CSV table of C-alpha atoms in Angstrom, one decimal:
chain,number,residue,atom,x,y,z
A,246,UNK,CA,-27.3,-4.4,-19.1
A,247,UNK,CA,-29.8,-3.2,-16.6
A,248,UNK,CA,-29.4,-4.8,-13.2
A,249,UNK,CA,-25.9,-6.4,-13.7
A,250,UNK,CA,-23.1,-4.0,-12.8
A,251,UNK,CA,-20.5,-6.3,-14.1
A,252,UNK,CA,-21.6,-5.9,-17.7
A,253,UNK,CA,-19.2,-3.2,-18.6
A,254,UNK,CA,-19.7,-2.6,-22.3
A,255,UNK,CA,-21.8,-3.6,-25.4
A,256,UNK,CA,-19.8,-4.3,-28.5
A,257,UNK,CA,-20.5,-5.7,-32.0
A,258,UNK,CA,-19.3,-9.1,-30.8
A,259,UNK,CA,-21.5,-9.1,-27.7
A,260,UNK,CA,-21.7,-7.7,-24.1
A,261,UNK,CA,-18.6,-7.9,-22.0
A,262,UNK,CA,-19.0,-9.5,-18.6
A,263,UNK,CA,-16.3,-9.3,-15.8
A,264,UNK,CA,-15.9,-10.5,-12.2
A,265,UNK,CA,-16.0,-14.3,-12.9
A,266,UNK,CA,-14.5,-16.9,-10.6
A,267,UNK,CA,-11.9,-18.9,-12.5
A,268,UNK,CA,-11.2,-22.5,-11.5
A,269,UNK,CA,-8.7,-25.0,-12.9
A,270,UNK,CA,-10.2,-28.5,-13.3
A,271,UNK,CA,-8.6,-31.7,-12.2
A,272,UNK,CA,-6.4,-33.0,-14.9
A,273,UNK,CA,-7.7,-35.8,-17.2
A,274,UNK,CA,-11.4,-35.0,-17.0
A,275,UNK,CA,-13.8,-34.3,-19.8
A,276,UNK,CA,-15.5,-30.9,-20.0
A,277,UNK,CA,-18.8,-31.9,-18.4
A,278,UNK,CA,-17.2,-33.6,-15.4
A,279,UNK,CA,-14.9,-30.7,-15.0
A,280,UNK,CA,-17.9,-28.3,-15.0
A,281,UNK,CA,-19.8,-30.4,-12.5
A,282,UNK,CA,-16.7,-30.5,-10.3
A,283,UNK,CA,-16.4,-26.7,-10.5
A,284,UNK,CA,-20.1,-26.3,-9.7
A,285,UNK,CA,-19.8,-28.5,-6.7
A,286,UNK,CA,-17.3,-25.9,-5.3
A,287,UNK,CA,-19.4,-23.0,-6.5
A,288,UNK,CA,-22.9,-24.1,-6.0
A,289,UNK,CA,-24.6,-20.9,-7.1
A,290,UNK,CA,-22.9,-20.5,-10.4
A,291,UNK,CA,-25.4,-20.2,-13.3
A,292,UNK,CA,-23.2,-19.8,-16.4
A,293,UNK,CA,-19.6,-20.6,-17.5
A,294,UNK,CA,-17.0,-19.8,-20.1
A,295,UNK,CA,-13.6,-21.3,-20.9
A,296,UNK,CA,-10.1,-20.0,-21.4
A,297,UNK,CA,-7.4,-22.3,-22.8
A,298,UNK,CA,-3.7,-21.8,-23.7
A,299,UNK,CA,-2.0,-25.0,-24.7
A,300,UNK,CA,-2.6,-27.6,-22.0
A,301,UNK,CA,-3.7,-24.9,-19.4
A,302,UNK,CA,-7.5,-24.6,-19.0
A,303,UNK,CA,-9.7,-22.6,-16.6
A,304,UNK,CA,-13.4,-22.3,-16.3
A,305,UNK,CA,-14.9,-18.9,-15.5
A,306,UNK,CA,-18.1,-19.2,-13.4
A,307,UNK,CA,-20.7,-16.5,-13.2
A,308,UNK,CA,-22.3,-16.2,-9.7
A,309,UNK,CA,-25.3,-13.9,-9.5
A,310,UNK,CA,-25.2,-11.5,-6.7
A,311,UNK,CA,-28.2,-10.8,-4.5
A,312,UNK,CA,-29.1,-7.8,-6.7
A,313,UNK,CA,-28.8,-9.8,-9.8
A,314,UNK,CA,-31.2,-12.7,-9.0
A,315,UNK,CA,-33.7,-13.2,-11.7
A,316,UNK,CA,-31.8,-11.0,-14.2
A,317,UNK,CA,-30.9,-12.9,-17.4
A,318,UNK,CA,-27.6,-12.4,-19.1
A,319,UNK,CA,-27.9,-11.0,-22.6
A,320,UNK,CA,-27.6,-13.6,-25.4
A,321,UNK,CA,-24.0,-13.9,-26.6
A,322,UNK,CA,-22.5,-12.4,-23.5
A,323,UNK,CA,-18.6,-12.6,-23.5
A,324,UNK,CA,-16.3,-13.4,-20.6
A,325,UNK,CA,-13.9,-10.4,-20.9
A,326,UNK,CA,-11.0,-12.2,-19.1
A,327,UNK,CA,-11.3,-15.1,-21.6
A,328,UNK,CA,-11.0,-12.6,-24.5
A,329,UNK,CA,-7.9,-11.1,-23.0
A,330,UNK,CA,-6.4,-14.6,-22.6
A,331,UNK,CA,-7.1,-15.4,-26.2
A,332,UNK,CA,-5.5,-12.1,-27.4
A,333,UNK,CA,-2.2,-12.2,-25.4
A,334,UNK,CA,-2.0,-15.5,-23.5
A,335,UNK,CA,0.3,-17.3,-25.9
A,336,UNK,CA,2.9,-14.5,-26.2
A,337,UNK,CA,2.6,-13.0,-22.7
A,338,UNK,CA,1.4,-15.8,-20.3
A,339,UNK,CA,2.0,-13.6,-17.2
A,340,UNK,CA,0.3,-10.5,-18.6
A,341,UNK,CA,-2.2,-8.1,-16.8
A,342,UNK,CA,-5.0,-5.9,-18.1
A,343,UNK,CA,-6.2,-2.7,-16.5
A,344,UNK,CA,-9.0,-0.8,-18.2
A,345,UNK,CA,-11.1,2.2,-17.1
A,346,UNK,CA,-14.8,1.5,-16.9
A,347,UNK,CA,-16.8,4.8,-16.9
A,348,UNK,CA,-19.7,5.4,-14.5
A,349,UNK,CA,-23.2,4.4,-15.7
A,350,UNK,CA,-26.7,3.9,-14.4
A,351,UNK,CA,-25.6,0.7,-12.6
A,352,UNK,CA,-22.2,2.1,-11.5
A,353,UNK,CA,-22.3,5.5,-9.8
A,354,UNK,CA,-18.6,6.1,-10.1
A,355,UNK,CA,-15.7,5.1,-12.3
A,356,UNK,CA,-14.3,1.6,-11.9
A,357,UNK,CA,-11.2,-0.3,-13.0
A,358,UNK,CA,-11.3,-3.7,-14.6
A,359,UNK,CA,-8.2,-5.9,-13.8
A,360,UNK,CA,-7.3,-9.3,-15.2
A,361,UNK,CA,-4.1,-11.2,-14.3
A,362,UNK,CA,-3.0,-14.3,-16.2
A,363,UNK,CA,-0.9,-17.3,-15.2
A,364,UNK,CA,0.2,-19.7,-17.8
A,365,UNK,CA,-1.9,-17.6,-20.2
A,366,UNK,CA,-5.2,-18.2,-18.5
A,367,UNK,CA,-7.1,-15.9,-16.0
A,368,UNK,CA,-6.6,-16.2,-12.2
A,369,UNK,CA,-7.8,-12.7,-11.2
A,370,UNK,CA,-10.9,-11.1,-12.8
A,371,UNK,CA,-12.2,-8.1,-10.8
A,372,UNK,CA,-14.1,-4.8,-11.1
A,373,UNK,CA,-13.0,-2.4,-8.3
A,374,UNK,CA,-11.8,1.0,-7.3
A,375,UNK,CA,-8.4,2.3,-8.2
A,376,UNK,CA,-6.6,1.3,-4.9
A,377,UNK,CA,-8.1,-2.3,-5.0
A,378,UNK,CA,-7.1,-2.5,-8.6
A,379,UNK,CA,-3.5,-1.8,-7.9
A,380,UNK,CA,-3.6,-4.3,-5.0
A,381,UNK,CA,-5.0,-6.9,-7.3
A,382,UNK,CA,-2.0,-6.5,-9.6
A,383,UNK,CA,0.3,-7.4,-6.7
A,384,UNK,CA,4.0,-6.9,-6.6
A,385,UNK,CA,4.9,-9.3,-9.5
A,386,UNK,CA,6.5,-7.7,-12.5
A,387,UNK,CA,3.9,-8.2,-15.4
A,388,UNK,CA,3.6,-6.8,-18.9
A,389,UNK,CA,0.5,-4.6,-18.8
A,390,UNK,CA,-2.1,-3.7,-21.3
A,391,UNK,CA,-4.1,-0.6,-20.4
A,392,UNK,CA,-5.9,2.5,-21.6
A,393,UNK,CA,-4.1,4.6,-19.0
A,394,UNK,CA,-0.5,5.2,-20.1
A,395,UNK,CA,-0.1,7.9,-17.4
A,396,UNK,CA,-0.5,5.4,-14.6
A,397,UNK,CA,1.3,2.6,-16.5
A,398,UNK,CA,3.9,4.3,-18.8
A,399,UNK,CA,5.2,1.1,-20.4
A,400,UNK,CA,1.9,-0.5,-21.1
A,401,UNK,CA,0.6,-1.9,-24.4
A,402,UNK,CA,-2.5,0.1,-25.7
A,403,UNK,CA,-5.9,-1.6,-25.0
A,404,UNK,CA,-9.5,-0.6,-24.9
A,405,UNK,CA,-12.9,-2.4,-24.7
A,406,UNK,CA,-13.3,-2.7,-28.5
A,407,UNK,CA,-9.9,-4.3,-28.8
A,408,UNK,CA,-10.7,-6.7,-25.9
A,409,UNK,CA,-14.0,-7.8,-27.6
A,410,UNK,CA,-12.1,-8.7,-30.8
A,411,UNK,CA,-10.5,-11.6,-28.9
A,412,UNK,CA,-13.9,-13.4,-28.5
A,413,UNK,CA,-14.3,-17.0,-29.6
A,414,UNK,CA,-17.0,-19.7,-29.1
A,415,UNK,CA,-15.7,-20.8,-25.7
A,416,UNK,CA,-15.5,-17.2,-24.4
A,417,UNK,CA,-19.3,-16.9,-24.7
A,418,UNK,CA,-21.2,-17.5,-21.4
A,419,UNK,CA,-23.2,-20.8,-21.5
A,420,UNK,CA,-25.8,-22.2,-19.0
A,421,UNK,CA,-24.3,-24.4,-16.4
A,422,UNK,CA,-25.2,-28.1,-17.0
A,423,UNK,CA,-27.6,-29.6,-14.5
A,424,UNK,CA,-26.3,-32.4,-12.2
A,425,UNK,CA,-29.3,-34.7,-11.9
A,426,UNK,CA,-27.9,-37.0,-9.1
A,427,UNK,CA,-28.8,-34.8,-6.1
A,428,UNK,CA,-32.5,-34.8,-7.3
A,429,UNK,CA,-32.7,-38.6,-7.3
A,430,UNK,CA,-35.2,-40.0,-4.7
A,431,UNK,CA,-36.6,-36.5,-3.8
A,432,UNK,CA,-39.9,-35.1,-4.8
A,433,UNK,CA,-40.0,-32.0,-7.0
A,434,UNK,CA,-41.9,-29.8,-4.5
A,435,UNK,CA,-39.7,-30.8,-1.6
A,436,UNK,CA,-36.5,-30.3,-3.5
A,437,UNK,CA,-37.7,-26.9,-4.8
A,438,UNK,CA,-38.6,-25.7,-1.3
A,439,UNK,CA,-35.4,-27.0,0.3
A,440,UNK,CA,-33.3,-25.5,-2.5
A,441,UNK,CA,-35.0,-22.1,-2.2
A,442,UNK,CA,-34.4,-22.1,1.6
A,443,UNK,CA,-30.7,-23.1,1.1
A,444,UNK,CA,-30.2,-20.6,-1.6
A,445,UNK,CA,-31.6,-17.8,0.6
A,446,UNK,CA,-29.3,-18.9,3.5
A,447,UNK,CA,-26.4,-19.1,1.2
A,448,UNK,CA,-27.0,-15.6,-0.3
A,449,UNK,CA,-27.4,-14.2,3.2
A,450,UNK,CA,-24.1,-15.8,4.3
A,451,UNK,CA,-22.3,-14.5,1.2
A,452,UNK,CA,-23.7,-11.0,1.7
A,453,UNK,CA,-22.7,-11.1,5.4
A,454,UNK,CA,-19.2,-12.3,4.5
A,455,UNK,CA,-18.9,-9.6,1.8
A,456,UNK,CA,-19.8,-6.9,4.3
A,457,UNK,CA,-17.4,-8.3,6.9
A,458,UNK,CA,-14.6,-8.4,4.3
A,459,UNK,CA,-15.4,-4.8,3.3
A,460,UNK,CA,-15.3,-3.7,6.9
A,461,UNK,CA,-12.0,-5.5,7.4
A,462,UNK,CA,-10.5,-3.8,4.3
A,463,UNK,CA,-11.7,-0.4,5.5
A,464,UNK,CA,-10.1,-1.0,8.9
A,465,UNK,CA,-6.8,-2.2,7.5
A,466,UNK,CA,-4.4,0.7,6.7
A,467,UNK,CA,-2.0,-1.6,4.7
A,468,UNK,CA,-3.7,-1.1,1.2
A,469,UNK,CA,-3.9,2.7,1.7
A,470,UNK,CA,-0.2,2.9,2.7
A,471,UNK,CA,1.0,0.6,-0.1
A,472,UNK,CA,-1.0,2.5,-2.7
A,473,UNK,CA,0.5,5.8,-1.5
A,474,UNK,CA,4.0,4.3,-1.5
A,475,UNK,CA,3.5,3.0,-5.0
A,476,UNK,CA,2.3,6.4,-6.2
A,477,UNK,CA,5.0,8.5,-4.6
A,478,UNK,CA,8.1,6.3,-4.8
A,479,UNK,CA,9.0,7.6,-8.3
A,480,UNK,CA,9.4,11.1,-6.9
A,481,UNK,CA,11.4,10.2,-3.8
A,482,UNK,CA,14.9,11.5,-4.7
A,483,UNK,CA,16.4,14.2,-6.8
A,484,UNK,CA,19.0,13.5,-9.5
A,485,UNK,CA,22.2,14.0,-7.5
A,486,UNK,CA,24.3,14.9,-10.5
A,487,UNK,CA,22.0,17.9,-11.2
A,488,UNK,CA,22.4,19.2,-7.7
A,489,UNK,CA,26.2,18.8,-7.9
A,490,UNK,CA,26.2,20.6,-11.3
A,491,UNK,CA,24.3,23.4,-9.7
A,492,UNK,CA,26.9,23.7,-7.0
A,493,UNK,CA,29.6,24.0,-9.7
A,494,UNK,CA,27.5,26.7,-11.4
A,495,UNK,CA,27.2,28.7,-8.2
A,496,UNK,CA,31.0,28.9,-8.1
A,497,UNK,CA,30.8,30.7,-11.5
A,498,UNK,CA,28.3,33.4,-10.3
A,499,UNK,CA,29.5,37.0,-10.3
A,500,UNK,CA,29.5,38.5,-6.9
A,501,UNK,CA,29.1,42.0,-8.3
A,502,UNK,CA,27.2,43.6,-11.1
A,503,UNK,CA,27.1,47.4,-11.6
A,504,UNK,CA,25.4,48.8,-8.6
A,505,UNK,CA,24.6,45.5,-6.9
A,506,UNK,CA,26.4,42.9,-4.7
A,507,UNK,CA,25.5,39.3,-4.3
A,508,UNK,CA,24.2,38.3,-0.8
A,509,UNK,CA,23.2,34.7,-1.3
A,510,UNK,CA,22.4,32.1,-4.0
A,511,UNK,CA,20.4,28.9,-3.8
A,512,UNK,CA,19.3,26.2,-6.2
A,513,UNK,CA,16.3,24.1,-5.0
A,514,UNK,CA,15.0,20.9,-6.5
A,515,UNK,CA,11.6,21.4,-4.8
A,516,UNK,CA,11.0,24.8,-6.4
A,517,UNK,CA,12.8,23.8,-9.6
A,518,UNK,CA,14.6,27.2,-9.6
A,519,UNK,CA,17.9,28.9,-8.8
A,520,UNK,CA,17.7,32.3,-7.1
A,521,UNK,CA,20.2,35.0,-6.3
A,522,UNK,CA,19.6,37.7,-3.6
A,523,UNK,CA,21.2,41.1,-4.3
A,524,UNK,CA,21.9,44.1,-2.1
A,525,UNK,CA,21.8,47.5,-3.9
A,526,UNK,CA,25.0,49.5,-4.0
A,527,UNK,CA,23.8,52.5,-5.9
A,528,UNK,CA,22.3,50.6,-8.8
A,529,UNK,CA,18.8,50.3,-10.2
A,530,UNK,CA,16.6,47.4,-11.2
A,531,UNK,CA,17.4,48.1,-14.8
A,532,UNK,CA,21.1,47.4,-14.0
A,533,UNK,CA,20.2,43.9,-12.8
A,534,UNK,CA,18.0,43.2,-15.8
A,535,UNK,CA,20.8,44.3,-18.1
A,536,UNK,CA,23.5,42.3,-16.3
A,537,UNK,CA,21.3,39.1,-16.1
A,538,UNK,CA,19.0,39.1,-19.1
A,539,UNK,CA,18.2,35.4,-18.8
A,540,UNK,CA,16.9,35.7,-15.2
A,541,UNK,CA,13.5,36.9,-14.0
A,542,UNK,CA,13.6,39.8,-11.5
A,543,UNK,CA,11.5,39.6,-8.4
A,544,UNK,CA,10.7,42.4,-5.9
A,545,UNK,CA,11.2,41.4,-2.2
A,546,UNK,CA,8.8,42.6,0.4
A,547,UNK,CA,10.3,43.1,3.9
A,548,UNK,CA,8.6,41.2,6.8
A,549,UNK,CA,5.7,43.2,8.2
A,550,UNK,CA,5.4,45.5,5.1
A,551,UNK,CA,3.3,45.3,2.0
A,552,UNK,CA,5.5,47.5,-0.2
A,553,UNK,CA,8.5,46.0,-2.1
A,554,UNK,CA,11.9,47.1,-0.9
A,555,UNK,CA,14.1,49.2,-3.1
A,556,UNK,CA,17.5,48.1,-1.8
A,557,UNK,CA,17.2,44.4,-2.2
A,558,UNK,CA,16.1,42.2,-5.1
A,559,UNK,CA,16.1,38.6,-6.3
A,560,UNK,CA,16.8,37.1,-9.7
A,561,UNK,CA,15.5,33.6,-10.7
A,562,UNK,CA,16.1,31.1,-13.5
A,563,UNK,CA,14.8,27.6,-14.0
A,564,UNK,CA,16.6,24.6,-12.4
A,565,UNK,CA,15.3,21.3,-13.9
A,566,UNK,CA,15.9,18.3,-11.7
A,567,UNK,CA,14.7,14.7,-12.5
A,568,UNK,CA,13.2,12.6,-9.7
A,569,UNK,CA,13.8,8.9,-9.2
A,570,UNK,CA,13.0,6.1,-6.7
A,571,UNK,CA,15.4,4.8,-4.1
A,572,UNK,CA,13.4,1.5,-3.8
A,573,UNK,CA,15.3,-1.1,-5.7
A,574,UNK,CA,14.8,-4.8,-5.0
A,575,UNK,CA,18.4,-5.4,-5.9
A,576,UNK,CA,19.6,-2.8,-3.4
A,577,UNK,CA,17.0,-2.5,-0.6
A,578,UNK,CA,17.1,0.3,1.9
A,579,UNK,CA,18.9,-0.4,5.2
A,580,UNK,CA,17.4,0.1,8.6
A,581,UNK,CA,18.5,3.3,10.4
A,582,UNK,CA,21.2,1.8,12.6
A,583,UNK,CA,22.6,-0.3,9.7
A,584,UNK,CA,22.6,2.7,7.4
A,585,UNK,CA,24.4,4.9,9.9
A,586,UNK,CA,26.9,2.1,10.7
A,587,UNK,CA,27.8,1.8,7.0
A,588,UNK,CA,28.1,5.6,6.4
A,589,UNK,CA,29.7,6.3,9.8
A,590,UNK,CA,33.3,6.3,8.8
A,591,UNK,CA,32.7,8.9,6.1
A,592,UNK,CA,30.5,11.1,8.4
A,593,UNK,CA,33.2,10.9,11.1
A,594,UNK,CA,35.9,12.1,8.6
A,595,UNK,CA,33.7,15.0,7.7
A,596,UNK,CA,33.1,15.9,11.3
A,597,UNK,CA,36.8,16.0,11.9
A,598,UNK,CA,37.0,18.5,9.0
A,599,UNK,CA,34.2,20.5,10.6
A,600,UNK,CA,31.7,19.4,7.9
A,601,UNK,CA,28.7,18.3,9.9
A,602,UNK,CA,25.9,16.3,8.3
A,603,UNK,CA,22.9,16.5,10.7
A,604,UNK,CA,20.2,13.7,10.3
A,605,UNK,CA,16.9,14.6,11.9
A,606,UNK,CA,14.7,11.9,13.4
A,607,UNK,CA,12.9,10.0,10.6
A,608,UNK,CA,9.1,9.3,10.4
A,609,UNK,CA,6.9,7.1,8.3
A,610,UNK,CA,6.9,8.1,4.6
A,611,UNK,CA,4.7,8.8,2.9
A,612,UNK,CA,2.2,10.1,5.4
A,613,UNK,CA,-1.3,8.9,4.7
A,614,UNK,CA,-4.5,10.0,6.5
A,615,UNK,CA,-5.8,7.3,8.8
A,616,UNK,CA,-2.5,5.4,8.7
A,617,UNK,CA,-0.8,5.6,12.2
A,618,UNK,CA,2.7,6.9,12.4
A,619,UNK,CA,3.6,3.6,14.2
A,620,UNK,CA,2.5,1.5,11.2
A,621,UNK,CA,4.6,-1.6,10.6
A,622,UNK,CA,5.1,-3.4,7.3
A,623,UNK,CA,8.1,-5.1,5.6
A,624,UNK,CA,7.8,-2.5,2.8
A,625,UNK,CA,7.4,0.6,5.0
A,626,UNK,CA,9.9,3.5,4.6
A,627,UNK,CA,11.0,6.1,7.1
A,628,UNK,CA,12.2,9.6,6.0
A,629,UNK,CA,14.0,12.4,7.8
A,630,UNK,CA,15.5,15.8,7.1
A,631,UNK,CA,19.2,16.3,6.3
A,632,UNK,CA,21.0,19.5,7.1
A,633,UNK,CA,24.6,20.2,5.9
A,634,UNK,CA,25.8,23.7,7.0
A,635,UNK,CA,28.8,26.0,7.3
A,636,UNK,CA,30.7,24.0,4.6
A,637,UNK,CA,33.9,25.8,3.3
A,638,UNK,CA,33.6,26.5,-0.4
A,639,UNK,CA,36.1,24.0,-1.8
A,640,UNK,CA,34.4,21.0,0.0
A,641,UNK,CA,30.8,21.5,-0.9
A,642,UNK,CA,31.0,19.7,-4.3
A,643,UNK,CA,32.8,16.7,-2.7
A,644,UNK,CA,30.3,16.6,0.2
A,645,UNK,CA,27.3,16.6,-2.1
A,646,UNK,CA,28.7,14.0,-4.4
A,647,UNK,CA,30.1,11.6,-1.8
A,648,UNK,CA,27.1,11.7,0.6
A,649,UNK,CA,25.5,8.3,1.4
A,650,UNK,CA,23.2,6.9,-1.3
A,651,UNK,CA,20.2,7.0,0.9
A,652,UNK,CA,20.4,10.9,1.0
A,653,UNK,CA,18.5,13.0,-1.6
A,654,UNK,CA,19.7,16.5,-1.8
A,655,UNK,CA,16.9,19.1,-2.3
A,656,UNK,CA,18.8,22.4,-2.2
A,657,UNK,CA,22.3,23.9,-2.1
A,658,UNK,CA,22.9,27.4,-0.9
A,659,UNK,CA,25.8,29.8,-0.5
A,660,UNK,CA,25.9,33.0,1.8
A,661,UNK,CA,28.5,35.6,1.1
A,662,UNK,CA,30.1,37.2,4.2
A,663,UNK,CA,32.1,40.4,4.5
A,664,UNK,CA,35.6,41.0,5.7
A,665,UNK,CA,39.3,40.2,4.8
A,666,UNK,CA,39.2,36.6,5.8
A,667,UNK,CA,38.5,34.9,2.4
A,668,UNK,CA,37.6,31.6,4.1
A,669,UNK,CA,34.7,33.2,5.8
A,670,UNK,CA,33.3,34.9,2.7
A,671,UNK,CA,31.7,31.8,1.2
A,672,UNK,CA,29.7,29.5,3.5
A,673,UNK,CA,27.8,26.7,1.7
A,674,UNK,CA,24.9,24.7,3.1
A,675,UNK,CA,22.6,22.0,1.7
A,676,UNK,CA,19.3,20.4,2.8
A,677,UNK,CA,17.7,17.2,1.8
A,678,UNK,CA,15.9,14.1,2.9
A,679,UNK,CA,17.2,10.6,3.9
A,680,UNK,CA,15.3,7.4,3.5
A,681,UNK,CA,15.7,4.1,5.5
A,682,UNK,CA,13.7,1.0,6.0
A,683,UNK,CA,11.3,1.0,8.8
A,684,UNK,CA,12.0,-2.7,9.8
C-alpha cells in the first residue's frame, strides 16, 4: 500500500482501492470497445473495474496521481465502490456509503470514504475530509450505510470487512487494454518520446487544475456554511409543548414555604433547568431543603462580593426539553417580511391587549468563521431574538402556545410583585429565537 493513499485497507479478499472515475459506456458496445471509449476520455487511466446492476453498467478507471507514478497496484486489488454496488445495488439503487478511514503512513489525518449509487452503480467515489464528504452526499435523500451511527442515526451498519465481502471477478482492477491504432505509422522511439512529453504536460496541467480547484474551494464560504447548517439544524428549536407545560407548572408553585417567600421562577431550555429564587423571611436553608426535597439548593453570591448571601437562595430541578429542526422542505421558512405579514394580525391583537412580542433584528444563522454576515444562498437562514414581557398571568400559556411557528421559546419566567393589586403580583415574560429565510 506504500505510495498509494487511495488504498484504504488490506482484507482477506484483497486491497480496497477508492477514488476511481466511473464512466457509463455508450449503449450497445462490447466491453473492449467500451473500455477504449472510456480511455479516450481519460487518457491516463491504467486500470479498470466494472459495476453492473441489471442493464446498468459503469466502468471505474484508476488514474495514477503524480505521486503514484511508477507504483504498481497490488495483485487482486478491489474497487471498493464496485463491492458496495454488488452488496446493495439491487435492493437500494440510490444508496450511499460513508466509512471512516483512519490515518496511516500515507494519510496524515483521518479521512472519509463516500460512494453514491444511481441505478445501483457508482457515480461518486471519493476519499476526502468530513466537510467535503457531506457535500459529496448532496441534498438528495438516500439510504446510508456507515460505521458512524452518531452522524447518520438511521444508517445501516457497515465496515471495511463487510465491504470487501462484496467482491467479485469484475470488481478486481485489471490493466487497461492497449489501443494499437495511435501507434500505427510512428516509430517506437518517437512515440515514446512524444508520449512522455505529453504525459508530463498532462500531469502538470492536472496538478495545476487540482491546486486551482482547491484554492477556489478554500475561498468559497458555501461549503463551510452548508456544513454548519446541516450540523446545527437539528438543535434549532425547543419543543414548544414542553415550554408550555413548564408555564403550567409554574402556576402550581408555592409562593411561600416556612421562612421563605418566592421572588421569581424561570424554566430555561438552554440550561435544561427550572429555578426558583427565594427571599428569606426568618427561615433557614434547612427549611428550604425540607420544603423542596426534590430540588438542589444553590447559594447566591451578591455582585461585587465573594461570600454567599444569607437572605436569598435559589432552588433548581431538571427541565428536559427536546430539540428539533424548523427546516422542512414541505413547509419552508418564509422571508422576514412575509413571515411578519402572516403573523401580523395575531401580534396586533396581542398588542391591543398590552402583550408585546418584540422581534430583534435577525442575522445570519449559524455564524461560521470566515463566512461573511452578508452571505447569500437559497438555503441560508436568519435568526433573531424574541422578547415577550409584562404578560399578565392568565395570558402567558395562550401566548406561548399560539405564537407563530417560526418562534422557538427558550425560557419562561415569572416575577412576583408586592402590594394589594393582584394583577401586578404576577408578571410573566419569555425569551426565544425566531428563524426566517434569508432570501
